[in-house]
Structures are given as C-alpha cells and as structure tokens.
Amino acid sequence: MPASRLPGDTIAAIATPPGRGGVGIVRISGLLAKAVATKLFTSARPDFAGLRPYRLHHGTVRDASGRVLDEVMAAFMPGPGSYTGEDTAEIFCHGAPVVLAAVLAAACAAGARPAGPGEFTKRAYLNGRLDLSQAEAVAELIAARGEVDAALALTRLSGGMGEAARELGRALGELRAGVCLAVDFPDEEVECQPKEAFADGVAAVMDRIDALLAAGRRAKPFREGAVVALFGKVNAGKSSLFNAFLGTDRALVADQPGTTRDYLEEGLDLDGLPVRLTDTAGLRETPDAVEAAGKKRGRDRAGRADLGLYVVDGAAPYAPDPEAEELLALLGPRCLLVVVNKADLPAAEPGAAEALRARGLETVAVSARTGFGLTGLFTAMRERLTATDGLPEPGATAPNAREAASLEAARLELAGLAADIRAGVPYDLLGVRLETAAALLSDITGETTPDDVLNAVFSKFCIGK
C-alpha cells in the first residue's frame, strides 16, 4: 500500500454499541496508543512495570486532573500484531454511556483524536492486515441478521472472496503471458497461442465468474433482506394477517373499512431469511385525500416488493378490482402469492381461491384470526423468495453488490474479448481487454481501488470498528 495513504496520527473511539451494558470498550490505535493509555491508566498493583503486550491489567482510569473515571481492565497490543496493524490499546470499562464518553474524552485530551466511521478497519486494510473484501465482510458480519448471513460474512472475512478474485487474476495473467510472445520479441520466431486454446481459457474464466455471480444472487436475499407487501381490498384482513405474522397487535384492526391509511413496516425472520413486511392501505375508491395519498404510497411500495401477498376475503364473493389487477400484472405470477383469508368461515360462491387458481396464480388458504395455514404460508413465502437462484451453499464464497459489479464488468470485457478472438483481431490488441478485466478484478481486493471508492466503503461502518 502506498506510504502516502498510511495514517500517522492516533485515533480513539468507543468500540461497543450505544446504550448500557455490562462492559464497554474504548479503543486507541496509532503511534501514541501506548503513551495515551499509560497517561490514563493507573494499575492496582504496586509492582506494576508498565503495559505488557497481550496482558490484561487491572486498575483505574483517570483524567488529566487525576479524577478517577472508572475501575477498568487495560490491554496493549503492539503492531503489527494487532487488528489495525498499529500499536493498539483497549480499555474495558463499565458499560455506562457517561463513563465511556468520559474515558474517550480523556484519551483525546491525552493525544488521540476521535476516530471516524470504520477508521480502525480502514487502517487494518491500509496496513495490509485485511484486503478490501475482508474489510467489507467485517461490517457485513456486524450487520448480519441471521445464521446464513453471518456464515456468508465469515467466509468472506476468512479471505474467500479475495482469494477467488486473485485466482481469476492469475488465470488472466497466464492467458496474457501466452497471448503472443512474438509481440514482445518481433525478431524471434515464436509461436502464438492457438486461438482455440485461447478462447477456451477465456471461456473457463467466464464460467468461474458466472459461478461467483450465481452465488451472489443466492446470497442477496439473506444479506440484504427481502420486501414482502400485503395488498388487497379493504376488510380483506390484511392488518389482521400482518399482526398474525408478527405475533403482536402492531396494526390497528377494526370493522370499519379503511382503518390502515398508510403503509406499516416491520422486520420478520422467515426461518433465517430476513424480511421487511409491509401492510398497505386497502384498495377502494375514496374521496378522502389523506387515505388516497396513503393508498398510493402503499401501492407504489407493493409494486416494488420482492414478493406481493394479494389478500382476498375467502368468505365473500370474488370480484376483480382494477387497482389490484394492475399490481397483479406488475408483479407477475413469480413474485406473487394469493392469500385467501378467513378460511375459518364458509367459503362464498364461486370462491376466490377457485377463481384465482384458474388464472394460474398460487393460492394459500389461511385464517388470520385462528392462525390456520400460517405455517404453510411461511413455507410458500420462503420458497418463492429463494426459488429463482436457490439457497446459498454452506460456506459459499458470495460477492456483495460492489464486488458483483466488478465481476460483471470484467465478464463483459471478457465476452468482448471472446468476440474479438472469433473475429480474428490481432493478438497485440487482445491483450488490452485482458488487462482491463484484470484491473476490474483487482478492485475486489482493493489493490487498485481509488480513494473515493475506499472512502465510500468505510463511511458505511460504525464508529469504533
């Protein structure tokens, strides 16, 4: 990493989440980390001889005036054998926000400065402790909302994605070396690589990229979560179903039509798949400007959902609704489930389920009031949300959105290269596409990533990590 990008000052931050807890940590990293920690820390042992590496020391933290701020444990990790690769000290305090704030203020008064978002991990990257893919995996692991998401982040943190990118880069390097030695040695009689072998090598790299992109698509709903929207006519039981999903009375339910005037959203764990569940306002003609505005917002939200749940009243005669028909057409059968509610009541004739199944739509009968059919609906929802690309494999190497964009751009360059080979483009020109594809792959690990991209990546981190 260029020396000009390596930081030289000392930073400090609270490394534990906001709020109260049993323990809170103030982390200090940089050239003055040990000196700052030594100014703050007073050992409880009379024979204390300084902060020894990789040991926990018991004592107190004092500010510049000598006032005791807390009883603590302190540790010192010299670089490069620390998380950041720099000298690092950590002070383990009681987890009261006021105590942690006071200790952080004392550290800054002693020579450190407040750290920015993700600055500790950015230093780990700049010091070669992590590649960019691993650094992003740190934030993804912290933000993981389920076991699958956490496992995917751990694979990336162990270097899986970076190694996959480097392997692809090596394969392209071998192709580049074999393109045509005659380009570099025009006076020598050197055989060029046969076009068939060259094309086969390019195709093999494209296949490996395709496999990584497919793994990324399988991981996406678990990593980013899916949006599921309930929509339908007023009094179909959407809000009752919304509450039944959550197991709590989150949405107001009443016999009066149009109770929900704006959409409501709550998180839902669908057997390890994180879901953002949305309850939208009922579809009907209304002169009320507020209800009409809420209905439009809900309709727009439903139209962008990963899965729409069209809730119909199974105990009432079914009649198509123009606004519902628009959403049915927009979502399409693949992104749609029909939920026939009120299955505990006698079905009306001709019956909503029968009418909608005849149109090729999958229907699930439930009762929001009794809970009948909810387990089957959960299963159908999960299957529908993962049907296109399947489930992630255990320990899969799956790119995130930034890495997938680099892979797709590299693949597009290689597809152009394959076309050039077929068209008989001279070998010396083919090497340019190989170099461009290799540069795109190196962006994954951050080897050639510009500073503005790095700043955008690390700005999404929490302060203290």
Short mmCIF file of C-alpha atoms in Angstrom, two decimals:
data_model
loop_
_atom_site.label_atom_id
_atom_site.label_comp_id
_atom_site.label_asym_id
_atom_site.label_seq_id
_atom_site.Cartn_x
_atom_site.Cartn_y
_atom_site.Cartn_z
CA MET A 1 0.00 0.00 0.00
CA PRO A 2 1.44 3.46 -0.85
CA ALA A 3 3.09 5.11 2.15
CA SER A 4 1.20 8.34 1.46
CA ARG A 5 -2.04 6.55 2.32
CA LEU A 6 -0.84 5.24 5.68
CA PRO A 7 -2.10 7.32 8.63
CA GLY A 8 0.35 8.72 11.16
CA ASP A 9 -1.88 10.04 13.94
CA THR A 10 -3.58 8.24 16.84
CA ILE A 11 -7.32 7.66 16.95
CA ALA A 12 -9.75 6.65 19.70
CA ALA A 13 -13.39 5.61 19.81
CA ILE A 14 -15.95 3.66 21.80
CA ALA A 15 -15.88 0.20 20.21
CA THR A 16 -19.06 -1.19 21.76
CA PRO A 17 -22.65 -0.41 20.67
CA PRO A 18 -24.54 2.63 22.02
CA GLY A 19 -26.56 2.04 25.16
CA ARG A 20 -25.93 0.49 28.56
CA GLY A 21 -24.15 -2.80 29.07
CA GLY A 22 -22.01 -4.76 31.48
CA VAL A 23 -18.80 -3.82 29.65
CA GLY A 24 -17.84 -1.04 27.27
CA ILE A 25 -14.57 -0.71 25.36
CA VAL A 26 -12.59 2.36 24.36
CA ARG A 27 -10.13 1.51 21.59
CA ILE A 28 -6.99 3.53 20.82
CA SER A 29 -4.79 2.93 17.77
CA GLY A 30 -1.72 4.64 16.35
CA LEU A 31 1.82 5.70 17.16
CA LEU A 32 0.84 7.16 20.55
CA ALA A 33 -1.58 4.41 21.61
CA LYS A 34 0.62 3.09 24.41
CA ALA A 35 1.57 6.58 25.58
CA VAL A 36 -2.09 7.68 25.70
CA ALA A 37 -3.17 4.56 27.57
CA THR A 38 -0.27 4.95 30.02
CA LYS A 39 -1.34 8.52 30.81
CA LEU A 40 -4.87 7.33 31.59
CA PHE A 41 -4.23 4.04 33.37
CA THR A 42 -3.16 3.55 36.99
CA SER A 43 -2.50 -0.05 37.94
CA ALA A 44 -3.90 -1.60 41.10
CA ARG A 45 -0.61 -3.47 41.57
CA PRO A 46 2.21 -1.75 43.46
CA ASP A 47 4.81 -3.62 41.35
CA PHE A 48 3.30 -2.54 38.03
CA ALA A 49 6.07 -2.07 35.44
CA GLY A 50 4.07 -0.79 32.51
CA LEU A 51 1.56 -2.17 29.99
CA ARG A 52 2.92 -5.55 28.91
CA PRO A 53 1.78 -6.80 25.48
CA TYR A 54 -1.22 -9.10 25.30
CA ARG A 55 -1.93 -8.97 29.04
CA LEU A 56 -4.95 -7.65 30.92
CA HIS A 57 -4.05 -5.15 33.62
CA HIS A 58 -6.41 -4.20 36.44
CA GLY A 59 -6.60 -0.63 37.69
CA THR A 60 -8.35 2.69 37.22
CA VAL A 61 -8.62 5.34 34.53
CA ARG A 62 -8.06 8.95 35.49
CA ASP A 63 -8.47 12.18 33.55
CA ALA A 64 -5.84 14.91 33.27
CA SER A 65 -6.84 16.33 36.66
CA GLY A 66 -6.35 12.98 38.39
CA ARG A 67 -10.06 12.30 38.88
CA VAL A 68 -10.91 8.59 38.80
CA LEU A 69 -13.32 7.87 35.95
CA ASP A 70 -13.78 4.12 36.34
CA GLU A 71 -12.30 0.85 37.54
CA VAL A 72 -11.08 -0.89 34.40
CA MET A 73 -9.03 -3.56 32.68
CA ALA A 74 -6.48 -2.37 30.13
CA ALA A 75 -4.66 -4.21 27.35
CA PHE A 76 -1.92 -3.28 24.90
CA MET A 77 -1.29 -4.96 21.52
CA PRO A 78 1.83 -3.75 19.68
CA GLY A 79 1.81 -3.52 15.91
CA PRO A 80 1.87 -5.27 13.54
CA GLY A 81 0.26 -7.98 15.68
CA SER A 82 -2.97 -6.07 16.29
CA TYR A 83 -6.27 -5.67 14.48
CA THR A 84 -5.17 -2.44 12.79
CA GLY A 85 -1.52 -3.43 12.35
CA GLU A 86 -0.58 -0.47 14.56
CA ASP A 87 0.04 -0.19 18.28
CA THR A 88 -3.38 -0.58 19.86
CA ALA A 89 -4.67 -0.21 23.40
CA GLU A 90 -8.11 -1.11 24.70
CA ILE A 91 -9.68 -0.03 27.96
CA PHE A 92 -12.51 -2.22 29.28
CA CYS A 93 -14.86 -0.06 31.32
CA HIS A 94 -18.29 -0.47 32.86
CA GLY A 95 -20.82 -0.01 30.07
CA ALA A 96 -22.44 3.25 31.16
CA PRO A 97 -22.54 5.78 28.29
CA VAL A 98 -21.45 8.61 30.59
CA VAL A 99 -18.39 6.62 31.74
CA LEU A 100 -17.38 5.65 28.21
CA ALA A 101 -17.77 9.22 26.99
CA ALA A 102 -15.57 10.48 29.82
CA VAL A 103 -12.84 7.91 29.11
CA LEU A 104 -12.94 8.73 25.39
CA ALA A 105 -12.67 12.45 26.17
CA ALA A 106 -9.68 11.75 28.43
CA ALA A 107 -7.99 9.72 25.67
CA CYS A 108 -8.47 12.57 23.20
CA ALA A 109 -7.10 15.07 25.72
CA ALA A 110 -4.05 12.84 26.14
CA GLY A 111 -3.08 12.91 22.47
CA ALA A 112 -5.58 10.93 20.42
CA ARG A 113 -8.34 12.23 18.16
CA PRO A 114 -11.88 10.90 17.64
CA ALA A 115 -11.97 8.15 15.01
CA GLY A 116 -14.23 8.37 12.00
CA PRO A 117 -16.63 5.64 10.81
CA GLY A 118 -14.75 2.42 10.06
CA GLU A 119 -11.37 4.04 10.57
CA PHE A 120 -9.90 1.17 12.59
CA THR A 121 -10.79 -1.32 9.84
CA LYS A 122 -9.59 1.11 7.18
CA ARG A 123 -6.21 1.19 8.91
CA ALA A 124 -6.19 -2.60 9.01
CA TYR A 125 -6.71 -2.52 5.23
CA LEU A 126 -4.08 0.17 4.62
CA ASN A 127 -1.58 -1.75 6.76
CA GLY A 128 -2.19 -4.96 4.83
CA ARG A 129 -3.96 -6.83 7.61
CA LEU A 130 -7.13 -7.21 5.50
CA ASP A 131 -7.94 -6.87 1.83
CA LEU A 132 -10.91 -4.70 0.86
CA SER A 133 -13.25 -7.66 0.56
CA GLN A 134 -12.35 -8.80 4.09
CA ALA A 135 -12.79 -5.26 5.40
CA GLU A 136 -16.31 -5.11 3.97
CA ALA A 137 -17.02 -8.51 5.50
CA VAL A 138 -16.35 -7.04 8.94
CA ALA A 139 -19.25 -4.61 8.51
CA GLU A 140 -21.43 -7.35 6.99
CA LEU A 141 -20.78 -9.67 9.94
CA ILE A 142 -21.69 -6.92 12.41
CA ALA A 143 -24.89 -6.24 10.47
CA ALA A 144 -25.79 -9.94 9.97
CA ARG A 145 -29.47 -10.64 10.69
CA GLY A 146 -29.42 -14.43 10.53
CA GLU A 147 -27.21 -17.51 10.63
CA VAL A 148 -26.93 -17.75 6.84
CA ASP A 149 -25.94 -14.10 6.52
CA ALA A 150 -23.36 -14.48 9.31
CA ALA A 151 -21.87 -17.61 7.72
CA LEU A 152 -21.52 -15.84 4.37
CA ALA A 153 -19.77 -12.90 6.03
CA LEU A 154 -17.40 -15.22 7.91
CA THR A 155 -16.37 -16.92 4.66
CA ARG A 156 -15.56 -13.52 3.18
CA LEU A 157 -13.75 -12.43 6.34
CA SER A 158 -11.53 -15.52 6.11
CA GLY A 159 -10.41 -14.28 2.69
CA GLY A 160 -12.55 -16.49 0.45
CA MET A 161 -13.71 -13.76 -1.91
CA GLY A 162 -10.29 -12.14 -2.15
CA GLU A 163 -8.62 -15.45 -2.96
CA ALA A 164 -11.26 -16.18 -5.62
CA ALA A 165 -10.52 -12.80 -7.23
CA ARG A 166 -6.78 -13.40 -7.08
CA GLU A 167 -7.18 -16.84 -8.68
CA LEU A 168 -9.13 -15.27 -11.53
CA GLY A 169 -6.42 -12.63 -11.87
CA ARG A 170 -3.74 -15.32 -12.07
CA ALA A 171 -5.70 -17.14 -14.76
CA LEU A 172 -5.91 -13.93 -16.79
CA GLY A 173 -2.19 -13.38 -16.24
CA GLU A 174 -1.42 -16.80 -17.68
CA LEU A 175 -3.59 -16.02 -20.70
CA ARG A 176 -1.84 -12.69 -21.14
CA ALA A 177 1.58 -14.35 -21.00
CA GLY A 178 0.53 -16.85 -23.63
CA VAL A 179 -1.23 -14.43 -25.96
CA CYS A 180 1.75 -13.94 -28.23
CA LEU A 181 5.39 -13.79 -27.26
CA ALA A 182 6.05 -12.53 -30.72
CA VAL A 183 4.55 -9.17 -29.72
CA ASP A 184 7.40 -8.61 -27.27
CA PHE A 185 10.03 -10.28 -29.43
CA PRO A 186 9.13 -9.42 -33.02
CA ASP A 187 12.51 -10.55 -34.36
CA GLU A 188 12.17 -14.04 -32.86
CA GLU A 189 10.21 -16.89 -34.40
CA VAL A 190 7.82 -17.59 -31.55
CA GLU A 191 4.52 -19.39 -31.91
CA CYS A 192 1.40 -17.58 -30.75
CA GLN A 193 -1.05 -19.38 -28.51
CA PRO A 194 -3.60 -21.20 -30.70
CA LYS A 195 -6.84 -19.28 -30.94
CA GLU A 196 -8.90 -22.29 -29.89
CA ALA A 197 -6.90 -22.75 -26.68
CA PHE A 198 -7.01 -19.01 -26.01
CA ALA A 199 -10.80 -18.92 -26.46
CA ASP A 200 -11.20 -21.96 -24.20
CA GLY A 201 -9.14 -20.26 -21.49
CA VAL A 202 -11.28 -17.12 -21.68
CA ALA A 203 -14.46 -19.21 -21.51
CA ALA A 204 -13.18 -21.04 -18.42
CA VAL A 205 -12.62 -17.74 -16.59
CA MET A 206 -16.06 -16.53 -17.61
CA ASP A 207 -17.58 -19.75 -16.25
CA ARG A 208 -15.88 -19.17 -12.89
CA ILE A 209 -17.16 -15.60 -12.82
CA ASP A 210 -20.67 -16.85 -13.63
CA ALA A 211 -20.48 -19.27 -10.69
CA LEU A 212 -19.50 -16.45 -8.31
CA LEU A 213 -22.28 -14.20 -9.61
CA ALA A 214 -24.81 -17.00 -9.14
CA ALA A 215 -23.62 -17.46 -5.54
CA GLY A 216 -24.07 -13.72 -5.02
CA ARG A 217 -27.65 -13.87 -6.29
CA ARG A 218 -28.42 -16.76 -3.95
CA ALA A 219 -26.95 -14.83 -1.03
CA LYS A 220 -28.62 -11.50 -1.83
CA PRO A 221 -31.98 -12.03 -0.08
CA PHE A 222 -30.23 -13.32 3.05
CA ARG A 223 -27.69 -10.49 3.02
CA GLU A 224 -29.95 -7.58 2.09
CA GLY A 225 -33.34 -8.90 3.18
CA ALA A 226 -36.50 -9.12 1.09
CA VAL A 227 -39.54 -6.83 0.95
CA VAL A 228 -42.91 -8.58 1.23
CA ALA A 229 -46.02 -6.46 0.79
CA LEU A 230 -49.64 -7.27 1.67
CA PHE A 231 -52.22 -5.65 -0.57
CA GLY A 232 -55.88 -6.11 -1.42
CA LYS A 233 -59.33 -4.63 -0.90
CA VAL A 234 -60.41 -3.05 2.37
CA ASN A 235 -61.58 -5.50 5.05
CA ALA A 236 -59.85 -8.46 3.41
CA GLY A 237 -57.94 -8.93 6.66
CA LYS A 238 -54.50 -7.56 5.68
CA SER A 239 -53.85 -5.88 9.02
CA SER A 240 -55.07 -8.93 10.94
CA LEU A 241 -52.71 -11.07 8.89
CA PHE A 242 -49.90 -8.54 9.45
CA ASN A 243 -50.43 -8.84 13.22
CA ALA A 244 -50.61 -12.64 12.99
CA PHE A 245 -47.24 -12.70 11.21
CA LEU A 246 -45.65 -10.58 13.94
CA GLY A 247 -47.44 -12.19 16.87
CA THR A 248 -48.45 -8.77 18.20
CA ASP A 249 -51.14 -6.12 17.63
CA ARG A 250 -48.90 -3.83 15.55
CA ALA A 251 -51.59 -2.68 13.11
CA LEU A 252 -54.93 -1.24 14.18
CA VAL A 253 -57.80 -3.61 13.33
CA ALA A 254 -61.47 -2.59 13.24
CA ASP A 255 -64.70 -3.49 11.46
CA GLN A 256 -64.73 -0.06 9.85
CA PRO A 257 -63.25 -0.21 6.31
CA GLY A 258 -60.09 1.77 5.59
CA THR A 259 -58.50 1.52 9.04
CA THR A 260 -54.99 1.48 7.57
CA ARG A 261 -54.34 4.77 5.77
CA ASP A 262 -50.58 4.50 5.25
CA TYR A 263 -48.27 1.53 4.94
CA LEU A 264 -46.71 -0.05 8.04
CA GLU A 265 -43.40 -1.94 8.05
CA GLU A 266 -41.83 -4.37 10.50
CA GLY A 267 -38.98 -6.87 10.38
CA LEU A 268 -39.73 -10.60 10.23
CA ASP A 269 -37.42 -13.61 10.44
CA LEU A 270 -38.63 -16.16 7.90
CA ASP A 271 -36.65 -19.20 9.06
CA GLY A 272 -33.34 -17.38 8.70
CA LEU A 273 -34.41 -15.17 5.80
CA PRO A 274 -34.75 -11.52 6.92
CA VAL A 275 -37.93 -9.94 5.59
CA ARG A 276 -39.33 -6.41 5.66
CA LEU A 277 -43.09 -6.99 5.96
CA THR A 278 -45.31 -4.17 4.67
CA ASP A 279 -49.03 -3.70 5.34
CA THR A 280 -50.58 -1.34 2.79
CA ALA A 281 -53.82 0.64 2.80
CA GLY A 282 -56.85 -1.17 1.41
CA LEU A 283 -57.75 -0.68 -2.24
CA ARG A 284 -61.01 1.22 -2.77
CA GLU A 285 -62.31 4.45 -4.23
CA THR A 286 -62.20 7.21 -1.63
CA PRO A 287 -62.84 10.98 -1.61
CA ASP A 288 -60.55 11.32 1.43
CA ALA A 289 -57.31 12.98 0.25
CA VAL A 290 -55.25 11.54 3.14
CA GLU A 291 -56.46 7.98 2.55
CA ALA A 292 -55.92 8.36 -1.20
CA ALA A 293 -52.34 9.53 -0.64
CA GLY A 294 -51.67 6.65 1.74
CA LYS A 295 -53.18 4.18 -0.70
CA LYS A 296 -50.90 5.45 -3.48
CA ARG A 297 -47.81 5.13 -1.30
CA GLY A 298 -48.76 1.60 -0.36
CA ARG A 299 -49.49 0.66 -3.97
CA ASP A 300 -46.08 2.00 -5.05
CA ARG A 301 -44.40 0.04 -2.25
CA ALA A 302 -46.22 -3.15 -3.22
CA GLY A 303 -45.24 -2.70 -6.86
CA ARG A 304 -41.54 -2.68 -5.89
CA ALA A 305 -41.76 -5.63 -3.48
CA ASP A 306 -39.78 -8.83 -3.92
CA LEU A 307 -42.99 -10.70 -3.14
CA GLY A 308 -46.57 -9.49 -3.11
CA LEU A 309 -49.23 -11.15 -0.96
CA TYR A 310 -52.62 -10.47 -2.53
CA VAL A 311 -55.02 -10.88 0.40
CA VAL A 312 -58.60 -11.67 -0.53
CA ASP A 313 -61.67 -12.36 1.61
CA GLY A 314 -62.44 -16.05 1.15
CA ALA A 315 -65.85 -15.63 2.77
CA ALA A 316 -67.06 -13.00 0.28
CA PRO A 317 -67.90 -13.30 -3.44
CA TYR A 318 -64.80 -12.62 -5.51
CA ALA A 319 -64.84 -9.69 -7.92
CA PRO A 320 -61.68 -8.43 -9.67
CA ASP A 321 -60.51 -4.97 -8.57
CA PRO A 322 -58.91 -2.67 -11.21
CA GLU A 323 -56.14 -1.44 -8.90
CA ALA A 324 -55.40 -4.96 -7.69
CA GLU A 325 -55.28 -6.14 -11.29
CA GLU A 326 -52.62 -3.53 -12.04
CA LEU A 327 -50.44 -4.87 -9.22
CA LEU A 328 -51.04 -8.48 -10.25
CA ALA A 329 -49.84 -7.65 -13.75
CA LEU A 330 -46.87 -5.63 -12.46
CA LEU A 331 -45.62 -8.30 -10.05
CA GLY A 332 -46.36 -11.32 -12.23
CA PRO A 333 -47.03 -14.89 -11.01
CA ARG A 334 -43.39 -15.46 -9.96
CA CYS A 335 -43.45 -12.59 -7.43
CA LEU A 336 -46.97 -13.19 -6.18
CA LEU A 337 -48.90 -15.36 -3.75
CA VAL A 338 -52.66 -15.14 -3.29
CA VAL A 339 -53.61 -15.40 0.38
CA VAL A 340 -57.24 -16.44 0.79
CA ASN A 341 -58.06 -15.21 4.28
CA LYS A 342 -60.94 -16.11 6.62
CA ALA A 343 -60.63 -19.84 5.96
CA ASP A 344 -62.41 -20.43 9.28
CA LEU A 345 -65.62 -19.09 7.69
CA PRO A 346 -67.75 -20.77 5.00
CA ALA A 347 -66.37 -20.04 1.54
CA ALA A 348 -68.51 -17.90 -0.72
CA GLU A 349 -69.55 -18.97 -4.20
CA PRO A 350 -67.87 -19.09 -6.66
CA GLY A 351 -64.94 -18.73 -4.21
CA ALA A 352 -61.88 -16.52 -4.50
CA ALA A 353 -59.38 -19.42 -4.41
CA GLU A 354 -61.05 -21.23 -7.30
CA ALA A 355 -61.32 -18.08 -9.41
CA LEU A 356 -57.66 -17.09 -8.90
CA ARG A 357 -56.22 -20.58 -9.30
CA ALA A 358 -57.97 -20.73 -12.65
CA ARG A 359 -55.77 -17.80 -13.69
CA GLY A 360 -52.60 -19.73 -12.84
CA LEU A 361 -51.96 -17.98 -9.51
CA GLU A 362 -50.79 -19.94 -6.48
CA THR A 363 -53.21 -19.62 -3.54
CA VAL A 364 -52.76 -20.36 0.16
CA ALA A 365 -55.78 -20.56 2.49
CA VAL A 366 -55.29 -19.07 5.97
CA SER A 367 -57.19 -17.67 8.90
CA ALA A 368 -55.55 -14.65 10.47
CA ARG A 369 -57.96 -14.99 13.39
CA THR A 370 -57.18 -18.62 14.30
CA GLY A 371 -53.69 -18.99 12.81
CA PHE A 372 -54.77 -21.76 10.45
CA GLY A 373 -52.48 -22.10 7.42
CA LEU A 374 -49.81 -19.61 8.58
CA THR A 375 -47.04 -22.22 8.72
CA GLY A 376 -47.82 -23.28 5.16
CA LEU A 377 -47.85 -19.63 4.08
CA PHE A 378 -44.44 -19.02 5.69
CA THR A 379 -43.04 -22.01 3.79
CA ALA A 380 -44.55 -20.85 0.50
CA MET A 381 -43.17 -17.34 1.00
CA ARG A 382 -39.64 -18.58 1.71
CA GLU A 383 -39.70 -20.94 -1.24
CA ARG A 384 -40.95 -18.21 -3.56
CA LEU A 385 -38.30 -15.72 -2.38
CA THR A 386 -35.48 -18.21 -2.99
CA ALA A 387 -36.92 -20.05 -5.99
CA THR A 388 -35.08 -18.20 -8.76
CA ASP A 389 -31.50 -18.79 -7.65
CA GLY A 390 -31.85 -21.37 -4.88
CA LEU A 391 -30.35 -21.36 -1.39
CA PRO A 392 -26.73 -20.43 -0.62
CA GLU A 393 -24.41 -23.37 -0.12
CA PRO A 394 -22.77 -23.69 3.33
CA GLY A 395 -19.51 -21.77 3.34
CA ALA A 396 -20.16 -20.35 -0.14
CA THR A 397 -17.99 -17.55 -1.48
CA ALA A 398 -20.56 -14.95 -2.49
CA PRO A 399 -19.74 -11.43 -3.73
CA ASN A 400 -21.54 -8.41 -2.38
CA ALA A 401 -23.07 -5.74 -4.62
CA ARG A 402 -19.81 -3.82 -5.17
CA GLU A 403 -17.85 -6.96 -5.96
CA ALA A 404 -20.60 -8.31 -8.22
CA ALA A 405 -20.46 -5.07 -10.23
CA SER A 406 -16.70 -5.55 -10.74
CA LEU A 407 -17.22 -9.19 -11.74
CA GLU A 408 -19.97 -8.28 -14.20
CA ALA A 409 -17.81 -5.56 -15.76
CA ALA A 410 -14.87 -7.99 -16.05
CA ARG A 411 -17.13 -10.62 -17.61
CA LEU A 412 -18.45 -8.10 -20.13
CA GLU A 413 -14.85 -7.29 -21.09
CA LEU A 414 -14.08 -10.99 -21.49
CA ALA A 415 -17.20 -11.52 -23.59
CA GLY A 416 -15.92 -8.77 -25.88
CA LEU A 417 -12.53 -10.49 -25.92
CA ALA A 418 -14.12 -13.78 -26.97
CA ALA A 419 -15.90 -11.98 -29.83
CA ASP A 420 -12.60 -10.36 -30.87
CA ILE A 421 -10.88 -13.75 -30.95
CA ARG A 422 -13.60 -15.12 -33.23
CA ALA A 423 -13.32 -12.03 -35.43
CA GLY A 424 -9.55 -12.51 -35.87
CA VAL A 425 -8.45 -9.34 -34.07
CA PRO A 426 -4.62 -9.19 -33.82
CA TYR A 427 -3.12 -10.68 -30.68
CA ASP A 428 -1.40 -7.48 -29.58
CA LEU A 429 -4.81 -5.77 -29.34
CA LEU A 430 -6.42 -8.64 -27.45
CA GLY A 431 -4.08 -8.11 -24.52
CA VAL A 432 -5.71 -4.75 -23.75
CA ARG A 433 -9.02 -6.41 -22.89
CA LEU A 434 -7.24 -8.91 -20.65
CA GLU A 435 -5.51 -6.12 -18.75
CA THR A 436 -8.79 -4.23 -18.33
CA ALA A 437 -10.54 -7.33 -16.97
CA ALA A 438 -7.65 -8.00 -14.58
CA ALA A 439 -7.80 -4.42 -13.27
CA LEU A 440 -11.53 -4.77 -12.62
CA LEU A 441 -10.94 -7.97 -10.65
CA SER A 442 -8.22 -6.31 -8.58
CA ASP A 443 -10.81 -3.75 -7.44
CA ILE A 444 -12.41 -6.54 -5.41
CA THR A 445 -9.41 -6.81 -3.09
CA GLY A 446 -8.65 -3.10 -3.22
CA GLU A 447 -5.29 -3.40 -4.93
CA THR A 448 -6.11 -0.62 -7.40
CA THR A 449 -9.18 0.93 -5.78
CA PRO A 450 -9.26 4.76 -5.83
CA ASP A 451 -9.56 6.74 -2.62
CA ASP A 452 -13.11 7.96 -3.31
CA VAL A 453 -14.32 4.35 -3.50
CA LEU A 454 -12.46 3.46 -0.30
CA ASN A 455 -14.00 6.43 1.49
CA ALA A 456 -17.47 5.38 0.33
CA VAL A 457 -16.90 1.81 1.57
CA PHE A 458 -15.65 2.75 5.03
CA SER A 459 -18.17 5.57 5.55
CA LYS A 460 -20.84 2.86 5.95
CA PHE A 461 -19.10 1.39 9.00
CA CYS A 462 -19.99 2.22 12.57
CA ILE A 463 -17.59 4.36 14.58
CA GLY A 464 -15.31 2.18 16.68
CA LYS A 465 -14.80 -0.58 14.12
#
